[in-house]
Coordinates of C-alpha atoms in Angstrom, one line a residue:
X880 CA 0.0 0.0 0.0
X881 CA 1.7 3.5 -1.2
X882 CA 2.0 5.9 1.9
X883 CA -0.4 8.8 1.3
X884 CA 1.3 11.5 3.5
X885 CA 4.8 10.1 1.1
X886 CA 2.9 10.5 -2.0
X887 CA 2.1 14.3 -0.8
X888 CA 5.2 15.3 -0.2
X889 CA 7.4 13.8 -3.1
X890 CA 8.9 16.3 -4.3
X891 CA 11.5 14.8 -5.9
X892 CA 9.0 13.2 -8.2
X893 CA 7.7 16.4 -8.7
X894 CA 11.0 18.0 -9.8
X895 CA 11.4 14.7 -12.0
X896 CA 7.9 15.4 -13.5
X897 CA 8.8 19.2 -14.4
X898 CA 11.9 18.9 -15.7
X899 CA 10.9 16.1 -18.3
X900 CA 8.5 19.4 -20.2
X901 CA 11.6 21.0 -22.9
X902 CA 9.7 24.6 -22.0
X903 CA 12.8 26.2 -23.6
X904 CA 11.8 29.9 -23.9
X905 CA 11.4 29.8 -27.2
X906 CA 8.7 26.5 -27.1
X907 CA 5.0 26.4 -25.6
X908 CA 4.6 26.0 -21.9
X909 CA 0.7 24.6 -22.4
X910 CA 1.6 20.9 -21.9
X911 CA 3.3 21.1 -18.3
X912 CA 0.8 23.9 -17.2
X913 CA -2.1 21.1 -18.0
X914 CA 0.2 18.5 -15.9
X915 CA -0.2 21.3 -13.1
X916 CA -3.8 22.5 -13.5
X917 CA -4.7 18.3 -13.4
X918 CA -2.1 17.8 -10.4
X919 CA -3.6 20.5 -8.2
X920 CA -7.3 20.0 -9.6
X921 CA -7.2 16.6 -8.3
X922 CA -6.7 17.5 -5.1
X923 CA -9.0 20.1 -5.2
X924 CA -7.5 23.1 -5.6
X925 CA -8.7 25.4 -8.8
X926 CA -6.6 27.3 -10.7
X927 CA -6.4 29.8 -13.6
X928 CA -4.5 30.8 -16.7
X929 CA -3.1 33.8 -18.0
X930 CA -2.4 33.6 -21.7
X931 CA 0.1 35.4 -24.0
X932 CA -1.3 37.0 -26.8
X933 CA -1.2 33.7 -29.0
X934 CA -2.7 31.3 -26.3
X935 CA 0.5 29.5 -27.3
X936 CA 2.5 30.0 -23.1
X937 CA -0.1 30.5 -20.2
X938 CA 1.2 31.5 -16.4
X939 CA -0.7 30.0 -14.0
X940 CA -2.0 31.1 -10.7
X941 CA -4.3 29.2 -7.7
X942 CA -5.0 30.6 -4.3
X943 CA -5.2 27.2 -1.6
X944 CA -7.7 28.7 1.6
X945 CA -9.8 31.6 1.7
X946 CA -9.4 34.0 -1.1
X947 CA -11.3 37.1 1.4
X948 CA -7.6 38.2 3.0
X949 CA -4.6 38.7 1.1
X950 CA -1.9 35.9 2.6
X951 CA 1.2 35.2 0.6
X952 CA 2.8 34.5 -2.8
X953 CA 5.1 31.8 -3.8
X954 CA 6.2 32.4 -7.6
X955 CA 8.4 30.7 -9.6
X956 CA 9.2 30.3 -13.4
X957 CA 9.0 27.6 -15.5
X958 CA 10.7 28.6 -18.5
X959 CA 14.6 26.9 -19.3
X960 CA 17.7 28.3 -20.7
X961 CA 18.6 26.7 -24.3
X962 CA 20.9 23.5 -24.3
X963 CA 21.5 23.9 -27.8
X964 CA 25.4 23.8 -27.9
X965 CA 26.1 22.7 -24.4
X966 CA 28.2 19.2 -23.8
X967 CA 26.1 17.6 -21.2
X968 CA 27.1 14.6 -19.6
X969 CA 23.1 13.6 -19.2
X970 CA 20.1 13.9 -20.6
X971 CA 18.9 17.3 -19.8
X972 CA 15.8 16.8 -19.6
X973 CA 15.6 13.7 -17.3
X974 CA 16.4 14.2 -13.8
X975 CA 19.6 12.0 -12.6
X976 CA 20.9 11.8 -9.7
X977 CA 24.8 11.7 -9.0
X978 CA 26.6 12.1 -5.8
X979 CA 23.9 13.7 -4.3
X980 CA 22.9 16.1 -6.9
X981 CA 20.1 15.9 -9.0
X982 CA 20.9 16.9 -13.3
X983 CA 18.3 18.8 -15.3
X984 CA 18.0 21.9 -17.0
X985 CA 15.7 24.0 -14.9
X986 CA 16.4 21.8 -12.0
X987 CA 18.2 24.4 -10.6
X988 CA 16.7 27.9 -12.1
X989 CA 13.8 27.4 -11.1
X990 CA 11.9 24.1 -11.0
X991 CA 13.4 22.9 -7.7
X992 CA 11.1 26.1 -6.1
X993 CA 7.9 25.1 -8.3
X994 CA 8.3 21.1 -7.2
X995 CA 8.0 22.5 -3.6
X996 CA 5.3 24.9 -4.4
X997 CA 3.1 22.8 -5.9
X998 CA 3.3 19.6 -3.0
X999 CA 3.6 21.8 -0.3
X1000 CA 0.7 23.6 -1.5
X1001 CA -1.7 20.2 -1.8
X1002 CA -0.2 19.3 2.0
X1003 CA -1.4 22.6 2.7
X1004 CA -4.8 21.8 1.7
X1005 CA -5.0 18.7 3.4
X1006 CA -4.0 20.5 6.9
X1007 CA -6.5 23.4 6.1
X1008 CA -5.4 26.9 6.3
X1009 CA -6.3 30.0 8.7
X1010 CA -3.9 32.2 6.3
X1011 CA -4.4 31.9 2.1
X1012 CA -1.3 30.7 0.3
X1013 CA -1.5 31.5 -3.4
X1014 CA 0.9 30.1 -6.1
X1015 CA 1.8 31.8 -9.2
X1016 CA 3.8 30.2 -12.3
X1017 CA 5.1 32.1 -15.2
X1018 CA 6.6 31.9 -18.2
X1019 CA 9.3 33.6 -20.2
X1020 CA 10.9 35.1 -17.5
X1021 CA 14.6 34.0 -19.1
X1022 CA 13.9 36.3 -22.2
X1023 CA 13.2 39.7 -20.0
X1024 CA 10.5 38.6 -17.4
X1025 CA 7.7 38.8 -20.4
X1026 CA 5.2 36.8 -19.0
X1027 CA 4.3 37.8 -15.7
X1028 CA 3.3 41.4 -16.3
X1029 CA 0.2 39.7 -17.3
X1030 CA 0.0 37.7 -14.7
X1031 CA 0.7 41.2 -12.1
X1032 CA -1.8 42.7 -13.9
X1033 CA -4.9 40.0 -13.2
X1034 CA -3.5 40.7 -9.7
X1035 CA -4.0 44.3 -9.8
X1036 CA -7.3 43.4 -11.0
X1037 CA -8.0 41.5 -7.7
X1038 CA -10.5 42.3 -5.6
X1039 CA -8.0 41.0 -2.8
X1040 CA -4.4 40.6 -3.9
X1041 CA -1.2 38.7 -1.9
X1042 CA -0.1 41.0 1.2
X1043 CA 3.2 39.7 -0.1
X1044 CA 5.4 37.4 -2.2
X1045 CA 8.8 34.9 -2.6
X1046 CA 9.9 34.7 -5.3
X1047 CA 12.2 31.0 -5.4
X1048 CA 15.2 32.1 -7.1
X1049 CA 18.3 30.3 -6.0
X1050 CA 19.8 32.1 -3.2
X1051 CA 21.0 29.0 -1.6
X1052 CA 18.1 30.3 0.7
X1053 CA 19.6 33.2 1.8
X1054 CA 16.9 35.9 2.3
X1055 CA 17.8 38.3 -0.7
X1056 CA 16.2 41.7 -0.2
X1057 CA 17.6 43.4 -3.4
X1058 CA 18.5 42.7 -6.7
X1059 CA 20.1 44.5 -9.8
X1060 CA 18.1 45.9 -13.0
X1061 CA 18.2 45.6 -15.8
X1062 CA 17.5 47.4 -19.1
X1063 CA 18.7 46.4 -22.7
X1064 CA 18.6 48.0 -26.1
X1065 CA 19.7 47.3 -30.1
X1066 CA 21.5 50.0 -31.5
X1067 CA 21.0 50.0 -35.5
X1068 CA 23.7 51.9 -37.5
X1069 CA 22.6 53.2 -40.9
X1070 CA 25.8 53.8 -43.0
X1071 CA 26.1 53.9 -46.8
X1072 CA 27.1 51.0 -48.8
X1073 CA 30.0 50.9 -52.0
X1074 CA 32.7 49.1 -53.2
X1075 CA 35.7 48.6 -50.9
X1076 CA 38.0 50.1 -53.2
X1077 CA 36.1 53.8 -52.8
X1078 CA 36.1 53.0 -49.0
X1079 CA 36.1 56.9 -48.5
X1080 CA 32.7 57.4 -50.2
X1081 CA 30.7 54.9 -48.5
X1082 CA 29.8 55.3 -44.1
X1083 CA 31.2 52.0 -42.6
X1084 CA 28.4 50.7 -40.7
X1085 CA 30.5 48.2 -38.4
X1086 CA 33.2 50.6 -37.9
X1087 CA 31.0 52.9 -36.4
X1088 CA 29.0 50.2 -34.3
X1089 CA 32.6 49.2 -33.9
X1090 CA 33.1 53.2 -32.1
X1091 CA 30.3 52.7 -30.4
X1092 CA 31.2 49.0 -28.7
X1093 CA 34.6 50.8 -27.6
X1094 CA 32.5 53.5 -25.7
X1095 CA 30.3 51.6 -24.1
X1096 CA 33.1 49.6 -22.9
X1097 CA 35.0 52.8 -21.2
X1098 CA 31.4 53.5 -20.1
X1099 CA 31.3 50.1 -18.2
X1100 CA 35.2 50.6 -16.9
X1101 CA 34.3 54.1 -15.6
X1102 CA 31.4 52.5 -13.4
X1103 CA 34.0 49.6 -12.0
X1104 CA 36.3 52.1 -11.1
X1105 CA 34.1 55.4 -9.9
X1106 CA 31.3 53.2 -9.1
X1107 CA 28.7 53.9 -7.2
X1108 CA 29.4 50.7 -5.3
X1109 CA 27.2 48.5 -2.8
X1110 CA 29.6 45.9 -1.3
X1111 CA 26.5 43.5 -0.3
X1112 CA 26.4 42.2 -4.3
X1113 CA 28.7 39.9 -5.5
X1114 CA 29.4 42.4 -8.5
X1115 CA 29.6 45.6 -6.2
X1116 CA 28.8 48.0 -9.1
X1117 CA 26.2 48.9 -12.2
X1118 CA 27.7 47.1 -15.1
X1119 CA 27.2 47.4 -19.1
X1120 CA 27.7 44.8 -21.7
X1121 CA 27.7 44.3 -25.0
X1122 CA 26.9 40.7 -25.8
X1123 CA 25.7 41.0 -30.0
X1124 CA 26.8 42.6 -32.8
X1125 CA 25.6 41.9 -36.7
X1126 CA 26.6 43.7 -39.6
X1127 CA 28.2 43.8 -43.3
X1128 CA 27.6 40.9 -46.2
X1129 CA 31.4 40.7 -47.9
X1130 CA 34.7 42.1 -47.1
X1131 CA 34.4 44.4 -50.7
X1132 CA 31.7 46.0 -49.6
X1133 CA 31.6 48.9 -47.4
X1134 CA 28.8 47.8 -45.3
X1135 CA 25.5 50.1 -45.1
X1136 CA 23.7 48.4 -42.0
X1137 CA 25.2 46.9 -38.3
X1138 CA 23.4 46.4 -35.3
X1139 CA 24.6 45.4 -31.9
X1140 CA 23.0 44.4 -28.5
X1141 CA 24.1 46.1 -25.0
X1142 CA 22.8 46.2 -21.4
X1143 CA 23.1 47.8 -18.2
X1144 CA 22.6 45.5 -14.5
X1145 CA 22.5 49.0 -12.9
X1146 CA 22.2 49.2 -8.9
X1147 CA 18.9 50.2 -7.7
X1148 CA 19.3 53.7 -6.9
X1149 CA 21.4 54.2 -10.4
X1150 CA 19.3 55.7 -13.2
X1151 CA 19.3 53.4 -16.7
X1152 CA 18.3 55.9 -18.9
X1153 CA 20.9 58.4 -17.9
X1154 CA 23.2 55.8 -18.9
X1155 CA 21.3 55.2 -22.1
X1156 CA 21.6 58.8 -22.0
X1157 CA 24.4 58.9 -22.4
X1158 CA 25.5 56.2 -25.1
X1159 CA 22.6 58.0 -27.1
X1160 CA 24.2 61.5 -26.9
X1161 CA 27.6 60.4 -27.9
X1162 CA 26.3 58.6 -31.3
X1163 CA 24.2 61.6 -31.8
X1164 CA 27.0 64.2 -31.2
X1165 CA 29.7 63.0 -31.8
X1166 CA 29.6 59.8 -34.6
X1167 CA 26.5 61.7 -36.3
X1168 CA 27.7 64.9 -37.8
X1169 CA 30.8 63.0 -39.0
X1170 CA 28.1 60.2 -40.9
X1171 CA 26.1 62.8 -42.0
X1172 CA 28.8 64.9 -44.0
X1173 CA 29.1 61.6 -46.4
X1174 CA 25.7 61.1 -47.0
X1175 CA 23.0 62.7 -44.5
X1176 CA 20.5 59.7 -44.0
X1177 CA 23.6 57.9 -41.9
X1178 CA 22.8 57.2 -38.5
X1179 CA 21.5 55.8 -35.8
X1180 CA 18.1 54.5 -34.1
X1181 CA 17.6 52.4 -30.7
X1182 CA 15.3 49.9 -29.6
X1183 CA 14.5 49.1 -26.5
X1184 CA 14.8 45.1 -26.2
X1185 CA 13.9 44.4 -22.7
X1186 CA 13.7 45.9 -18.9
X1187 CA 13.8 44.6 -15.7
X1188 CA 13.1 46.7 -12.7
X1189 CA 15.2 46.7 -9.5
X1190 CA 14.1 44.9 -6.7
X1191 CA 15.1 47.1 -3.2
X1192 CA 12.9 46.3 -0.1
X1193 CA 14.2 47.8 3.5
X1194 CA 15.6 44.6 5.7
X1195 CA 12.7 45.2 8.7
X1196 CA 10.2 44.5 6.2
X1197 CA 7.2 42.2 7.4
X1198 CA 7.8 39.7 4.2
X1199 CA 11.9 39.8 5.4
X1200 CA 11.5 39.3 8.7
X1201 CA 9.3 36.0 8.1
X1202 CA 11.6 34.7 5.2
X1203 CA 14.4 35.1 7.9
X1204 CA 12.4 33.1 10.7
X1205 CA 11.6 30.3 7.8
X1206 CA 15.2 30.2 6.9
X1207 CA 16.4 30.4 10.5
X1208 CA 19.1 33.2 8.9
X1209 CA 19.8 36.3 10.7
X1210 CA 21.8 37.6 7.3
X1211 CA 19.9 38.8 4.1
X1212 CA 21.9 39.4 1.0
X1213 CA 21.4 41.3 -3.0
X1214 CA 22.1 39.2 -5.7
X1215 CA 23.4 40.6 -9.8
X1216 CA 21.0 38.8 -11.5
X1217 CA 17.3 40.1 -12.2
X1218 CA 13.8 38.5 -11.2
X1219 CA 10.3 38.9 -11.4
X1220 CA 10.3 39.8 -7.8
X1221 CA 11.1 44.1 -9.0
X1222 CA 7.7 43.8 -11.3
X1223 CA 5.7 42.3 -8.2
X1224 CA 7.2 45.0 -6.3
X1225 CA 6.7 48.2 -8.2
X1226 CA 4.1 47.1 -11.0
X1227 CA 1.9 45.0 -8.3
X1228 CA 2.8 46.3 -5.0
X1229 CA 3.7 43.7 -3.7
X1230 CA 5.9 43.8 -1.0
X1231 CA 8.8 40.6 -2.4
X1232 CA 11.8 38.8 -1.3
X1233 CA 13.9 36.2 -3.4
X1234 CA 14.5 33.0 -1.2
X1235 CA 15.2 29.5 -2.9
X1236 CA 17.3 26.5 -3.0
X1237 CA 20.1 26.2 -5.1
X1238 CA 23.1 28.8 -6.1
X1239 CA 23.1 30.7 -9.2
X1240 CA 26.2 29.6 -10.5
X1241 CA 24.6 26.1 -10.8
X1242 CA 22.4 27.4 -13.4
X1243 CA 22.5 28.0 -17.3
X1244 CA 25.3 25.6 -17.4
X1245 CA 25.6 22.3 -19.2
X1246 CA 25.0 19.7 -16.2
X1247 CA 22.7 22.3 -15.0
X1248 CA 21.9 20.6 -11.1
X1249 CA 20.6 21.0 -6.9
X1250 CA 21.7 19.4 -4.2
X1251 CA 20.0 17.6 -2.5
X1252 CA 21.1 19.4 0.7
X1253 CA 19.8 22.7 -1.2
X1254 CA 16.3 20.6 -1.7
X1255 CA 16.3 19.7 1.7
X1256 CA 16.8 22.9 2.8
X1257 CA 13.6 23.8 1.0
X1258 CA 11.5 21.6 2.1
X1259 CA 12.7 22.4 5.6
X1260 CA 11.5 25.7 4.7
X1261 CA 8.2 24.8 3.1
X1262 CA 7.5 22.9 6.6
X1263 CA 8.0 26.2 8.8
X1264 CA 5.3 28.0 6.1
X1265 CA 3.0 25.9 6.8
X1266 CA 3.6 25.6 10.4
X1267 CA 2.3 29.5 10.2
X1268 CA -0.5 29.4 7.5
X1269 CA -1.9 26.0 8.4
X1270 CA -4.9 25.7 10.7
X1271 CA -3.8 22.3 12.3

């Protein structure tokens, strides 16, 4: 006879489950969100999707005990990193466990979180709750947190919304009460095309983009030496970074059209767009007039690829102070990388905190993995939530 209470609370096979769904970024999501709406529907707890504009990826969001009072938030993503390229040593999309880590993509960043959402959540249920515990899964977070804005914005539409949120990052459950933004943007260079040979009549398009790489790096070398600085992250300083660049069709052409792909993880209390700012003025000022005397529809435009607020809630916080007493830490830390957990805060109000099993540095990688110290750890965690919302 199979143990129902073991059953519950498997969330190993849960993670195993989750992490067998390829929801690349890129692919539909529909197939393990039906695997969740059954699992939680057959223990009676009702859920509901959010769509993208294609019905093609749906977040999904379920409140377990009253829905009258707001109670809290667990959140976690869904979406995966690509593998495409990466030597794995398993299959990365069947869980394996190996010297007490378990291998998946996503097993890590951020399906460990969801596994323990979604069993803790029906153990909840069974115990009954005084205090509401809703869950929300998203998708596309990877690619510029795209899919929960919809999701925040059913909240906002709430008669009663969460009083306050985790968000399950891995923080190797340290309590992380700040995180770095992030905003991104294609520069497009407009030069004029000709043969190589009359170089001097033609506006290089790469060299220029080329210019413009080169400032943005002494932009990015400024802020690591002048700063501002905030010892607490791991990468004390706003950073910029130019990860793409495209351009030109054959070396005897003087190309008419590049286009590269930068970013700024900027501190909380730094301004992106004065950093945009500036980028913008020196293209404008400086590269521009010197385009425009060969031919004067050379140039540039911007577009704005993707941003990610800042995530900065004061350490006495109500939600910090109870992630703290779940994680029996003292400490809270601020972590480089960007979550959803800035959009709960400033697009939903919704007072957040980043606390999950796992470390960062785990994740994206070929051989992607948790421990299963990390998992414990969560559960651990999961146990104390309960402990508070549960009526018995």
């Amino acid at each position: 006879m199979v143990d129902a209470g073991a059953e519950r609370l498997d969330v190993r096979g849960m993670l195993e489950k989750l992490v067998s769904y390829d929801t690349t970024s890129r692919n539909s999501n529909l197939e393990l969100i039906g695997f969740v709406e059954d699992y939680l529907s057959s223990h009676g707890i009702s859920s509901r999707r959010v769509y993208d504009a294609e019905k093609r990826k749906a977040n999904l969001y379920a409140t377990v005990g009253p829905d009258d009072r707001g109670g809290i938030m667990l959140s976690g993503h869904v979406d995966v990193v690509p593998v495409d390229g990466q030597a794995w040593t398993t299959d990365p999309f069947t869980l394996t466990e190996k010297d007490d880590k378990l291998y998946a993509r996503g097993a890590c960043d951020m399906k460990g979180f969801v596994a323990l959402m979604l069993v803790y959540a029906v153990e909840a249920k069974r115990r009954g709750l005084a205090t509401p515990l809703h869950l929300a899964i998203s998708y596309d977070e990877e690619v510029g947190c795209v899919g929960v804005r919809g999701l925040i914005d059913m909240l906002n539409d709430l008669p009663v919304k969460p009083l306050m949120c985790i968000v399950g990052e891995p923080t190797g459950m340290q309590p992380t009460v700040a995180h770095k933004g992030k905003r991104s943007f294609r520069g497009h260079v407009r030069g004029k095309e000709c043969h190589s040979s009359l170089a001097p009549q033609g506006v290089n398009a790469v060299e220029y983009a080329a210019q413009m790489v080169a400032y943005i790096r002494g932009v990015a070398k400024r802020l690591r030496r002048e700063g501002p600085f905030d010892d607490k992250y791991d990468v004390v300083h706003t950073t910029a970074h130019v990860g793409v660049m495209h351009g030109g069709t054959a070396l005897n052409i003087v190309p008419k059209d590049c286009s590269f792909d930068f970013e700024f993880r900027h501190l909380p209390e730094q301004d992106p767009d004065a950093l945009f700012d500036e980028v913008r003025r020196f293209a404008d000022e400086t590269l521009g007039p010197e385009m425009r005397a060969t031919d004067p529809d050379a140039g540039f435009s911007w577009e704005e690829i993707s941003s990610i607020p800042a995530l900065a809630i004061e350490p006495d916080a109500e939600v910090v102070t109870l992630v703290k007493q779940l994680a029996e830490r003292n400490d809270h830390g601020k972590v480089a990388f960007g979550t959803e957990a800035g959009l709960f805060q400033t697009r939903g109000g919704i007072p957040t905190v980043v606390c999950g099993p796992g470390h960062i540095d785990q994740a994206h990688k070929p051989d992607e993995f948790i421990s299963l110290e990390q998992l414990r750890k969560g559960e651990v965690f999961m146990e104390r939530l309960l402990d508070r919302v549960c009526a018995r």
